[in-house]
Amino acid sequence: DARLALGIARTAQKKGAVVLNYCAVESLLHRNGKLTGLTCKDKETERVFDIKAKCVINATGVWVDGIRAMDALNSGEKIETLVSPSQGVHLVVDRSFLSQDCALLVPSTQDGRVLFAVPWLGKVILGTTDTPRTDLPVEPMAFTHEVDFILQESARYLSKAPTRADVRSVWVGLRPMVKPQNSPSGNTKGISREHTILIDKSGLVTVTGGKWTTYRAMAEDVLHHCLDAGLIANADKDATTADCPLVGAPNFNADFSNFSLTRAQGLHSYGSEQSLLLTLPGADTWLCEGLSEAMVRFAVRYEYARTVEDVLARRSRLLFLDAQLALDLSDKVATILESEKIHNPQLAAFKTLAQSYTLPTSH
């Protein structure tokens, strides 16, 4: 999923987009009640600058209402919130806990929830929960009762019962569930997973909900709304990206016969850029199964990586697979980043973060 985001961003840049990394929206700019751009802050240099735009699209997930609230400050109006965030917890255990090669889905547990066990990069993901949450932390934490639910329920279906000591990583996501308008919030189980598009009076376009798997259809839908509202110049309404491959679209003829499963999986995620990856220093130096020194360098040179977290959580998924292993390798990754002229790889911050992905064996 993270590599898909990178593929989209890099493809957009190849097509002429300017991609700003580590830039936060500070405020929105208006003239005569209409949105004309935004003010950003470069988080590395602290430089603040304005971006003028005829059309601003708010696609910030569970934080869309925060941007809409910024927009409403100009008019003094209160917004009706679109999103009712839901927390989903995932536990990762070793592959030995799932005997078959396919995913397991339990459509209704003892209390009516859904449980799954999915093979992933040599491990197994167990999940998930559906807990309403309103505080919107950047790094949400799993509640004890959520962890207990997943462990207890999965023990009924796996090859052996997992314990807290078996959990390699615990991580949490916030889903942007679109609330039915004029309805009270609360239970998120029945809330739509489909995307919703809203254009506010100022011209701010918000898209939320939906899934990764429908991102192209969502994008085309957004652009059609923008065209209909006169926010962007008229263009070919039938334009589609259906035939536009992302940067690194897979090379299905690649030969992985000389690699172990996890190394092959790691290389496969680079698609047609495998040959480029293998020319970088450290292509034969594996920090662990699935992550080589060259992959770290590739992340910096081609994938906008600036920190240890960028590499171990967002360009590879090692933090989500094995938090302790990611912690153990963080010093080596920081050293490689420094050799790539990254002056502050934020090693200490990553170590603090990685600790939160480990699960205490008792509670």
mmCIF file of C-alpha atoms in Angstrom:
data_model
loop_
_atom_site.group_PDB
_atom_site.id
_atom_site.type_symbol
_atom_site.label_atom_id
_atom_site.label_comp_id
_atom_site.label_asym_id
_atom_site.label_seq_id
_atom_site.Cartn_x
_atom_site.Cartn_y
_atom_site.Cartn_z
ATOM 1 C CA ASP A 1 0.000 0.000 0.000
ATOM 2 C CA ALA A 2 2.785 2.454 0.834
ATOM 3 C CA ARG A 3 4.665 1.549 -2.323
ATOM 4 C CA LEU A 4 1.485 2.162 -4.309
ATOM 5 C CA ALA A 5 1.350 5.679 -2.862
ATOM 6 C CA LEU A 6 4.957 6.216 -3.922
ATOM 7 C CA GLY A 7 4.213 4.868 -7.384
ATOM 8 C CA ILE A 8 1.319 7.291 -7.774
ATOM 9 C CA ALA A 9 3.368 10.266 -6.553
ATOM 10 C CA ARG A 10 6.348 9.439 -8.771
ATOM 11 C CA THR A 11 4.105 8.911 -11.794
ATOM 12 C CA ALA A 12 2.392 12.253 -11.160
ATOM 13 C CA GLN A 13 5.804 13.922 -10.976
ATOM 14 C CA LYS A 14 6.830 12.252 -14.230
ATOM 15 C CA LYS A 15 3.675 13.703 -15.817
ATOM 16 C CA GLY A 16 4.551 17.220 -14.657
ATOM 17 C CA ALA A 17 3.234 17.507 -11.100
ATOM 18 C CA VAL A 18 5.246 19.150 -8.332
ATOM 19 C CA VAL A 19 5.318 16.884 -5.286
ATOM 20 C CA LEU A 20 5.991 18.513 -1.903
ATOM 21 C CA ASN A 21 7.197 16.195 0.854
ATOM 22 C CA TYR A 22 7.146 17.184 4.538
ATOM 23 C CA CYS A 23 5.022 20.267 3.862
ATOM 24 C CA ALA A 24 2.050 21.014 6.099
ATOM 25 C CA VAL A 25 -0.965 23.175 5.269
ATOM 26 C CA GLU A 26 -0.970 26.090 7.697
ATOM 27 C CA SER A 27 -3.976 28.023 6.397
ATOM 28 C CA LEU A 28 -6.134 28.628 3.330
ATOM 29 C CA LEU A 29 -6.157 31.786 1.212
ATOM 30 C CA HIS A 30 -9.369 33.519 0.099
ATOM 31 C CA ARG A 31 -10.475 36.487 -1.988
ATOM 32 C CA ASN A 32 -14.065 37.674 -2.009
ATOM 33 C CA GLY A 33 -15.152 34.488 -0.261
ATOM 34 C CA LYS A 34 -13.511 32.192 -2.799
ATOM 35 C CA LEU A 35 -10.557 29.903 -2.165
ATOM 36 C CA THR A 36 -7.437 31.044 -4.027
ATOM 37 C CA GLY A 37 -4.701 28.861 -2.570
ATOM 38 C CA LEU A 38 -3.013 27.890 0.653
ATOM 39 C CA THR A 39 -0.111 28.622 2.946
ATOM 40 C CA CYS A 40 2.376 25.806 3.535
ATOM 41 C CA LYS A 41 5.260 25.238 5.918
ATOM 42 C CA ASP A 42 8.360 23.274 4.994
ATOM 43 C CA LYS A 43 8.881 21.110 8.085
ATOM 44 C CA GLU A 44 12.620 20.753 7.454
ATOM 45 C CA THR A 45 13.544 24.409 6.900
ATOM 46 C CA GLU A 46 10.553 26.052 8.700
ATOM 47 C CA ARG A 47 10.084 28.224 5.590
ATOM 48 C CA VAL A 48 6.478 29.372 5.076
ATOM 49 C CA PHE A 49 5.221 30.044 1.562
ATOM 50 C CA ASP A 50 1.993 30.515 -0.376
ATOM 51 C CA ILE A 51 0.698 28.397 -3.237
ATOM 52 C CA LYS A 52 -1.891 30.011 -5.503
ATOM 53 C CA ALA A 53 -4.419 27.713 -7.136
ATOM 54 C CA LYS A 54 -7.659 27.937 -9.101
ATOM 55 C CA CYS A 55 -8.752 24.647 -7.549
ATOM 56 C CA VAL A 56 -7.845 23.062 -4.206
ATOM 57 C CA ILE A 57 -8.720 19.405 -3.581
ATOM 58 C CA ASN A 58 -8.828 18.202 0.008
ATOM 59 C CA ALA A 59 -7.952 14.488 0.074
ATOM 60 C CA THR A 60 -6.547 14.229 3.597
ATOM 61 C CA GLY A 61 -8.342 11.126 4.837
ATOM 62 C CA VAL A 62 -9.607 11.313 8.411
ATOM 63 C CA TRP A 63 -8.370 14.913 8.606
ATOM 64 C CA VAL A 64 -10.598 16.323 5.828
ATOM 65 C CA ASP A 65 -12.890 18.046 8.309
ATOM 66 C CA GLY A 66 -9.913 19.864 9.826
ATOM 67 C CA ILE A 67 -9.102 21.378 6.429
ATOM 68 C CA ARG A 68 -12.779 22.204 5.896
ATOM 69 C CA ALA A 69 -12.802 23.949 9.292
ATOM 70 C CA MET A 70 -9.790 26.042 8.163
ATOM 71 C CA ASP A 71 -11.772 27.005 5.070
ATOM 72 C CA ALA A 72 -14.850 27.922 7.119
ATOM 73 C CA LEU A 73 -12.860 30.368 9.250
ATOM 74 C CA ASN A 74 -13.038 32.800 6.328
ATOM 75 C CA SER A 75 -16.843 32.901 6.376
ATOM 76 C CA GLY A 76 -17.360 32.318 10.074
ATOM 77 C CA GLU A 77 -19.701 29.429 9.347
ATOM 78 C CA LYS A 78 -19.650 26.091 11.123
ATOM 79 C CA ILE A 79 -19.214 22.947 9.081
ATOM 80 C CA GLU A 80 -21.206 19.766 9.326
ATOM 81 C CA THR A 81 -18.594 17.045 9.701
ATOM 82 C CA LEU A 82 -18.302 14.483 6.932
ATOM 83 C CA VAL A 83 -16.182 11.820 8.575
ATOM 84 C CA SER A 84 -16.683 9.513 11.521
ATOM 85 C CA PRO A 85 -13.236 7.947 11.997
ATOM 86 C CA SER A 86 -12.956 4.259 12.849
ATOM 87 C CA GLN A 87 -9.894 2.609 14.346
ATOM 88 C CA GLY A 88 -8.680 -0.710 12.999
ATOM 89 C CA VAL A 89 -5.995 -2.698 14.866
ATOM 90 C CA HIS A 90 -3.702 -5.251 13.242
ATOM 91 C CA LEU A 91 -1.386 -7.780 14.877
ATOM 92 C CA VAL A 92 1.440 -9.476 12.987
ATOM 93 C CA VAL A 93 2.609 -12.987 13.857
ATOM 94 C CA ASP A 94 4.901 -15.527 12.223
ATOM 95 C CA ARG A 95 3.759 -17.453 9.178
ATOM 96 C CA SER A 96 3.628 -20.710 11.168
ATOM 97 C CA PHE A 97 0.321 -19.660 12.754
ATOM 98 C CA LEU A 98 -1.542 -20.073 9.457
ATOM 99 C CA SER A 99 -1.370 -23.562 7.997
ATOM 100 C CA GLN A 100 -2.801 -22.816 4.555
ATOM 101 C CA ASP A 101 -1.434 -20.595 1.783
ATOM 102 C CA CYS A 102 -4.604 -18.532 1.423
ATOM 103 C CA ALA A 103 -6.191 -15.897 3.610
ATOM 104 C CA LEU A 104 -8.745 -16.762 6.276
ATOM 105 C CA LEU A 105 -11.918 -14.722 6.760
ATOM 106 C CA VAL A 106 -14.375 -15.236 9.598
ATOM 107 C CA PRO A 107 -17.456 -13.202 8.578
ATOM 108 C CA SER A 108 -19.042 -13.271 12.022
ATOM 109 C CA THR A 109 -17.213 -13.826 15.312
ATOM 110 C CA GLN A 110 -18.950 -14.563 18.605
ATOM 111 C CA ASP A 111 -19.924 -10.904 18.955
ATOM 112 C CA GLY A 112 -20.727 -10.399 15.273
ATOM 113 C CA ARG A 113 -17.481 -8.803 14.117
ATOM 114 C CA VAL A 114 -15.267 -9.765 11.184
ATOM 115 C CA LEU A 115 -11.892 -11.439 11.715
ATOM 116 C CA PHE A 116 -9.194 -12.143 9.135
ATOM 117 C CA ALA A 117 -5.757 -13.731 8.899
ATOM 118 C CA VAL A 118 -3.840 -12.704 5.780
ATOM 119 C CA PRO A 119 -0.410 -13.984 4.653
ATOM 120 C CA TRP A 120 1.803 -10.956 3.985
ATOM 121 C CA LEU A 121 5.510 -10.707 3.183
ATOM 122 C CA GLY A 122 6.367 -13.874 5.070
ATOM 123 C CA LYS A 123 4.201 -13.030 8.094
ATOM 124 C CA VAL A 124 0.488 -13.138 8.918
ATOM 125 C CA ILE A 125 -1.690 -10.103 9.640
ATOM 126 C CA LEU A 126 -4.494 -10.660 12.156
ATOM 127 C CA GLY A 127 -7.313 -8.157 12.370
ATOM 128 C CA THR A 128 -9.280 -6.122 12.672
ATOM 129 C CA THR A 129 -11.339 -3.930 14.966
ATOM 130 C CA ASP A 130 -13.887 -1.207 14.276
ATOM 131 C CA THR A 131 -13.696 1.285 17.130
ATOM 132 C CA PRO A 132 -15.076 4.852 16.794
ATOM 133 C CA ARG A 133 -12.419 7.482 17.509
ATOM 134 C CA THR A 134 -12.581 11.265 17.467
ATOM 135 C CA ASP A 135 -9.168 12.458 18.704
ATOM 136 C CA LEU A 136 -7.363 11.640 15.399
ATOM 137 C CA PRO A 137 -3.796 10.980 16.624
ATOM 138 C CA VAL A 138 -1.111 10.740 13.934
ATOM 139 C CA GLU A 139 0.087 7.505 15.570
ATOM 140 C CA PRO A 140 -2.991 5.890 17.160
ATOM 141 C CA MET A 141 -2.408 3.178 19.738
ATOM 142 C CA ALA A 142 -4.251 -0.110 20.120
ATOM 143 C CA PHE A 143 -6.568 -0.402 23.086
ATOM 144 C CA THR A 144 -6.015 -3.428 25.338
ATOM 145 C CA HIS A 145 -9.488 -4.817 24.689
ATOM 146 C CA GLU A 146 -8.860 -4.681 20.907
ATOM 147 C CA VAL A 147 -5.661 -6.720 21.207
ATOM 148 C CA ASP A 148 -7.359 -9.220 23.507
ATOM 149 C CA PHE A 149 -10.271 -9.620 21.080
ATOM 150 C CA ILE A 150 -8.013 -10.403 18.105
ATOM 151 C CA LEU A 151 -5.839 -12.852 20.067
ATOM 152 C CA GLN A 152 -8.782 -14.669 21.638
ATOM 153 C CA GLU A 153 -10.843 -14.955 18.473
ATOM 154 C CA SER A 154 -7.966 -15.907 16.163
ATOM 155 C CA ALA A 155 -6.934 -18.705 18.548
ATOM 156 C CA ARG A 156 -10.159 -20.483 17.553
ATOM 157 C CA TYR A 157 -9.087 -20.749 13.908
ATOM 158 C CA LEU A 158 -5.284 -20.709 13.625
ATOM 159 C CA SER A 159 -2.844 -23.627 13.781
ATOM 160 C CA LYS A 160 -1.937 -22.616 17.319
ATOM 161 C CA ALA A 161 -3.128 -19.969 19.739
ATOM 162 C CA PRO A 162 -1.108 -16.727 19.501
ATOM 163 C CA THR A 163 -0.102 -14.931 22.677
ATOM 164 C CA ARG A 164 1.063 -11.380 23.277
ATOM 165 C CA ALA A 165 4.643 -12.669 23.187
ATOM 166 C CA ASP A 166 4.085 -13.933 19.624
ATOM 167 C CA VAL A 167 3.121 -10.526 18.243
ATOM 168 C CA ARG A 168 5.912 -9.134 16.066
ATOM 169 C CA SER A 169 4.243 -5.797 15.489
ATOM 170 C CA VAL A 170 0.990 -4.091 16.420
ATOM 171 C CA TRP A 171 -0.265 -1.210 14.325
ATOM 172 C CA VAL A 172 -3.374 0.855 13.980
ATOM 173 C CA GLY A 173 -5.081 2.670 11.123
ATOM 174 C CA LEU A 174 -7.863 5.242 11.098
ATOM 175 C CA ARG A 175 -10.520 4.815 8.415
ATOM 176 C CA PRO A 176 -12.383 7.890 7.086
ATOM 177 C CA MET A 177 -15.948 6.583 7.278
ATOM 178 C CA VAL A 178 -18.408 8.955 5.619
ATOM 179 C CA LYS A 179 -21.288 9.759 7.951
ATOM 180 C CA PRO A 180 -24.846 9.758 6.644
ATOM 181 C CA GLN A 181 -25.724 13.443 6.578
ATOM 182 C CA ASN A 182 -28.210 14.664 9.201
ATOM 183 C CA SER A 183 -27.683 11.452 11.177
ATOM 184 C CA PRO A 184 -26.023 11.075 14.582
ATOM 185 C CA SER A 185 -22.523 9.625 14.698
ATOM 186 C CA GLY A 186 -21.545 6.658 16.772
ATOM 187 C CA ASN A 187 -21.442 3.098 15.510
ATOM 188 C CA THR A 188 -19.191 2.992 12.416
ATOM 189 C CA LYS A 189 -20.013 -0.555 11.315
ATOM 190 C CA GLY A 190 -22.903 0.526 9.090
ATOM 191 C CA ILE A 191 -21.278 3.669 7.704
ATOM 192 C CA SER A 192 -20.449 3.813 4.016
ATOM 193 C CA ARG A 193 -17.028 2.736 2.750
ATOM 194 C CA GLU A 194 -17.742 4.417 -0.607
ATOM 195 C CA HIS A 195 -16.177 7.753 -1.467
ATOM 196 C CA THR A 196 -18.004 11.057 -1.177
ATOM 197 C CA ILE A 197 -17.265 14.340 -2.970
ATOM 198 C CA LEU A 198 -18.351 17.700 -1.578
ATOM 199 C CA ILE A 199 -17.739 21.216 -2.923
ATOM 200 C CA ASP A 200 -18.072 23.917 -0.280
ATOM 201 C CA LYS A 201 -19.222 27.472 -0.979
ATOM 202 C CA SER A 202 -15.635 28.695 -1.217
ATOM 203 C CA GLY A 203 -14.872 26.170 -3.948
ATOM 204 C CA LEU A 204 -12.921 23.779 -1.706
ATOM 205 C CA VAL A 205 -13.322 20.281 -3.142
ATOM 206 C CA THR A 206 -13.267 17.473 -0.593
ATOM 207 C CA VAL A 207 -13.076 13.772 -1.383
ATOM 208 C CA THR A 208 -13.126 11.196 1.393
ATOM 209 C CA GLY A 209 -13.980 7.575 2.035
ATOM 210 C CA GLY A 210 -13.303 4.997 -0.644
ATOM 211 C CA LYS A 211 -10.447 2.532 -0.898
ATOM 212 C CA TRP A 212 -7.007 2.244 -2.445
ATOM 213 C CA THR A 213 -8.377 -0.212 -4.975
ATOM 214 C CA THR A 214 -10.695 2.429 -6.447
ATOM 215 C CA TYR A 215 -8.284 5.362 -6.442
ATOM 216 C CA ARG A 216 -8.359 5.938 -10.211
ATOM 217 C CA ALA A 217 -12.154 5.936 -10.389
ATOM 218 C CA MET A 218 -12.219 8.308 -7.399
ATOM 219 C CA ALA A 219 -9.752 10.677 -9.070
ATOM 220 C CA GLU A 220 -11.708 10.772 -12.322
ATOM 221 C CA ASP A 221 -14.933 11.395 -10.392
ATOM 222 C CA VAL A 222 -13.298 14.298 -8.540
ATOM 223 C CA LEU A 223 -12.066 15.879 -11.776
ATOM 224 C CA HIS A 224 -15.507 15.591 -13.367
ATOM 225 C CA HIS A 225 -16.982 17.421 -10.353
ATOM 226 C CA CYS A 226 -14.296 20.105 -10.677
ATOM 227 C CA LEU A 227 -15.049 20.520 -14.384
ATOM 228 C CA ASP A 228 -18.789 20.719 -13.803
ATOM 229 C CA ALA A 229 -18.239 23.392 -11.142
ATOM 230 C CA GLY A 230 -15.974 25.410 -13.438
ATOM 231 C CA LEU A 231 -13.016 25.108 -11.081
ATOM 232 C CA ILE A 232 -10.603 23.795 -13.692
ATOM 233 C CA ALA A 233 -10.270 24.489 -17.388
ATOM 234 C CA ASN A 234 -12.436 22.406 -19.661
ATOM 235 C CA ALA A 235 -10.683 19.345 -20.946
ATOM 236 C CA ASP A 236 -11.509 16.002 -22.452
ATOM 237 C CA LYS A 237 -14.123 14.628 -20.073
ATOM 238 C CA ASP A 238 -13.462 11.164 -21.434
ATOM 239 C CA ALA A 239 -9.783 11.321 -20.469
ATOM 240 C CA THR A 240 -8.817 8.261 -18.477
ATOM 241 C CA THR A 241 -5.729 6.867 -16.804
ATOM 242 C CA ALA A 242 -6.803 3.275 -17.424
ATOM 243 C CA ASP A 243 -3.903 2.746 -19.822
ATOM 244 C CA CYS A 244 -1.337 4.730 -17.830
ATOM 245 C CA PRO A 245 1.123 2.405 -16.061
ATOM 246 C CA LEU A 246 2.658 3.604 -12.811
ATOM 247 C CA VAL A 247 6.400 4.147 -12.556
ATOM 248 C CA GLY A 248 7.967 0.727 -12.018
ATOM 249 C CA ALA A 249 4.989 -1.222 -13.365
ATOM 250 C CA PRO A 250 5.945 -4.888 -12.755
ATOM 251 C CA ASN A 251 8.251 -6.852 -14.977
ATOM 252 C CA PHE A 252 6.583 -10.250 -14.905
ATOM 253 C CA ASN A 253 9.511 -11.865 -16.698
ATOM 254 C CA ALA A 254 11.922 -11.251 -13.845
ATOM 255 C CA ASP A 255 13.906 -14.268 -12.652
ATOM 256 C CA PHE A 256 13.806 -14.710 -8.859
ATOM 257 C CA SER A 257 15.116 -18.288 -8.845
ATOM 258 C CA ASN A 258 18.311 -17.316 -7.034
ATOM 259 C CA PHE A 259 16.546 -15.528 -4.187
ATOM 260 C CA SER A 260 14.745 -16.672 -1.063
ATOM 261 C CA LEU A 261 11.018 -16.006 -0.803
ATOM 262 C CA THR A 262 11.270 -12.783 1.180
ATOM 263 C CA ARG A 263 14.143 -11.434 -0.914
ATOM 264 C CA ALA A 264 12.204 -12.200 -4.084
ATOM 265 C CA GLN A 265 9.146 -10.459 -2.654
ATOM 266 C CA GLY A 266 11.274 -7.436 -1.790
ATOM 267 C CA LEU A 267 12.706 -7.228 -5.295
ATOM 268 C CA HIS A 268 9.349 -7.861 -6.941
ATOM 269 C CA SER A 269 7.935 -4.681 -5.402
ATOM 270 C CA TYR A 270 10.364 -2.669 -7.582
ATOM 271 C CA GLY A 271 8.866 -4.031 -10.803
ATOM 272 C CA SER A 272 10.652 -2.748 -13.899
ATOM 273 C CA GLU A 273 13.115 -0.772 -11.744
ATOM 274 C CA GLN A 274 14.797 -3.892 -10.389
ATOM 275 C CA SER A 275 17.719 -3.492 -12.796
ATOM 276 C CA LEU A 276 18.247 0.095 -11.596
ATOM 277 C CA LEU A 277 18.082 -1.021 -7.967
ATOM 278 C CA LEU A 278 20.709 -3.700 -8.564
ATOM 279 C CA THR A 279 23.208 -1.104 -9.876
ATOM 280 C CA LEU A 280 23.274 0.781 -6.568
ATOM 281 C CA PRO A 281 25.926 0.244 -3.877
ATOM 282 C CA GLY A 282 24.940 -2.503 -1.454
ATOM 283 C CA ALA A 283 22.760 -4.508 -3.846
ATOM 284 C CA ASP A 284 24.309 -7.696 -2.436
ATOM 285 C CA THR A 285 24.317 -6.480 1.171
ATOM 286 C CA TRP A 286 21.130 -7.608 2.877
ATOM 287 C CA LEU A 287 20.319 -5.941 6.179
ATOM 288 C CA CYS A 288 17.618 -8.576 6.702
ATOM 289 C CA GLU A 289 15.399 -10.748 4.523
ATOM 290 C CA GLY A 290 13.517 -8.359 2.260
ATOM 291 C CA LEU A 291 15.664 -5.230 2.770
ATOM 292 C CA SER A 292 19.062 -4.529 1.235
ATOM 293 C CA GLU A 293 21.424 -1.580 1.575
ATOM 294 C CA ALA A 294 20.652 -0.696 -2.057
ATOM 295 C CA MET A 295 16.946 -0.463 -1.230
ATOM 296 C CA VAL A 296 17.736 2.143 1.425
ATOM 297 C CA ARG A 297 19.757 4.145 -1.088
ATOM 298 C CA PHE A 298 17.006 3.777 -3.704
ATOM 299 C CA ALA A 299 14.493 5.163 -1.197
ATOM 300 C CA VAL A 300 16.585 8.317 -0.778
ATOM 301 C CA ARG A 301 17.553 8.848 -4.409
ATOM 302 C CA TYR A 302 14.233 8.078 -6.079
ATOM 303 C CA GLU A 303 11.469 7.865 -3.462
ATOM 304 C CA TYR A 304 11.756 11.088 -1.436
ATOM 305 C CA ALA A 305 12.914 9.337 1.776
ATOM 306 C CA ARG A 306 14.351 11.721 4.380
ATOM 307 C CA THR A 307 14.304 9.776 7.655
ATOM 308 C CA VAL A 308 14.784 6.334 9.162
ATOM 309 C CA GLU A 309 11.018 6.104 9.547
ATOM 310 C CA ASP A 310 10.558 6.864 5.853
ATOM 311 C CA VAL A 311 12.726 3.857 4.997
ATOM 312 C CA LEU A 312 11.691 1.299 7.624
ATOM 313 C CA ALA A 313 7.977 2.153 7.763
ATOM 314 C CA ARG A 314 7.001 3.801 4.474
ATOM 315 C CA ARG A 315 9.358 2.542 1.723
ATOM 316 C CA SER A 316 9.745 -0.908 3.188
ATOM 317 C CA ARG A 317 7.205 -2.248 5.690
ATOM 318 C CA LEU A 318 9.703 -3.705 8.162
ATOM 319 C CA LEU A 319 8.325 -1.745 11.134
ATOM 320 C CA PHE A 320 4.902 -3.261 10.416
ATOM 321 C CA LEU A 321 6.327 -6.772 10.026
ATOM 322 C CA ASP A 322 8.757 -6.957 12.938
ATOM 323 C CA ALA A 323 9.113 -3.885 15.138
ATOM 324 C CA GLN A 324 12.042 -5.235 17.141
ATOM 325 C CA LEU A 325 13.990 -6.112 13.998
ATOM 326 C CA ALA A 326 13.324 -2.629 12.607
ATOM 327 C CA LEU A 327 14.594 -1.195 15.883
ATOM 328 C CA ASP A 328 17.719 -3.362 15.711
ATOM 329 C CA LEU A 329 18.498 -2.209 12.149
ATOM 330 C CA SER A 330 17.736 1.470 12.659
ATOM 331 C CA ASP A 331 21.340 2.471 13.424
ATOM 332 C CA LYS A 332 22.599 0.850 10.212
ATOM 333 C CA VAL A 333 19.867 2.523 8.177
ATOM 334 C CA ALA A 334 20.680 5.913 9.731
ATOM 335 C CA THR A 335 24.341 5.473 8.777
ATOM 336 C CA ILE A 336 23.394 4.714 5.169
ATOM 337 C CA LEU A 337 21.110 7.754 5.078
ATOM 338 C CA GLU A 338 23.933 9.955 6.351
ATOM 339 C CA SER A 339 26.191 8.596 3.600
ATOM 340 C CA GLU A 340 23.475 9.726 1.170
ATOM 341 C CA LYS A 341 23.796 13.308 2.516
ATOM 342 C CA ILE A 342 20.769 13.173 4.803
ATOM 343 C CA HIS A 343 21.954 15.342 7.680
ATOM 344 C CA ASN A 344 19.264 14.479 10.220
ATOM 345 C CA PRO A 345 17.754 11.006 9.687
ATOM 346 C CA GLN A 346 15.824 11.366 12.972
ATOM 347 C CA LEU A 347 17.085 8.125 14.462
ATOM 348 C CA ALA A 348 15.976 8.830 18.038
ATOM 349 C CA ALA A 349 12.441 9.664 16.923
ATOM 350 C CA PHE A 350 12.220 6.390 15.026
ATOM 351 C CA LYS A 351 13.400 4.378 18.015
ATOM 352 C CA THR A 352 10.672 5.917 20.139
ATOM 353 C CA LEU A 353 8.106 5.150 17.447
ATOM 354 C CA ALA A 354 9.287 1.548 17.014
ATOM 355 C CA GLN A 355 8.895 0.888 20.724
ATOM 356 C CA SER A 356 5.207 1.759 20.414
ATOM 357 C CA TYR A 357 4.782 -0.949 17.754
ATOM 358 C CA THR A 358 5.943 -3.635 20.179
ATOM 359 C CA LEU A 359 3.430 -5.274 22.471
ATOM 360 C CA PRO A 360 4.106 -5.708 26.203
ATOM 361 C CA THR A 361 3.795 -9.381 27.126
ATOM 362 C CA SER A 362 1.591 -8.527 30.087
ATOM 363 C CA HIS A 363 -1.042 -5.897 30.837
#
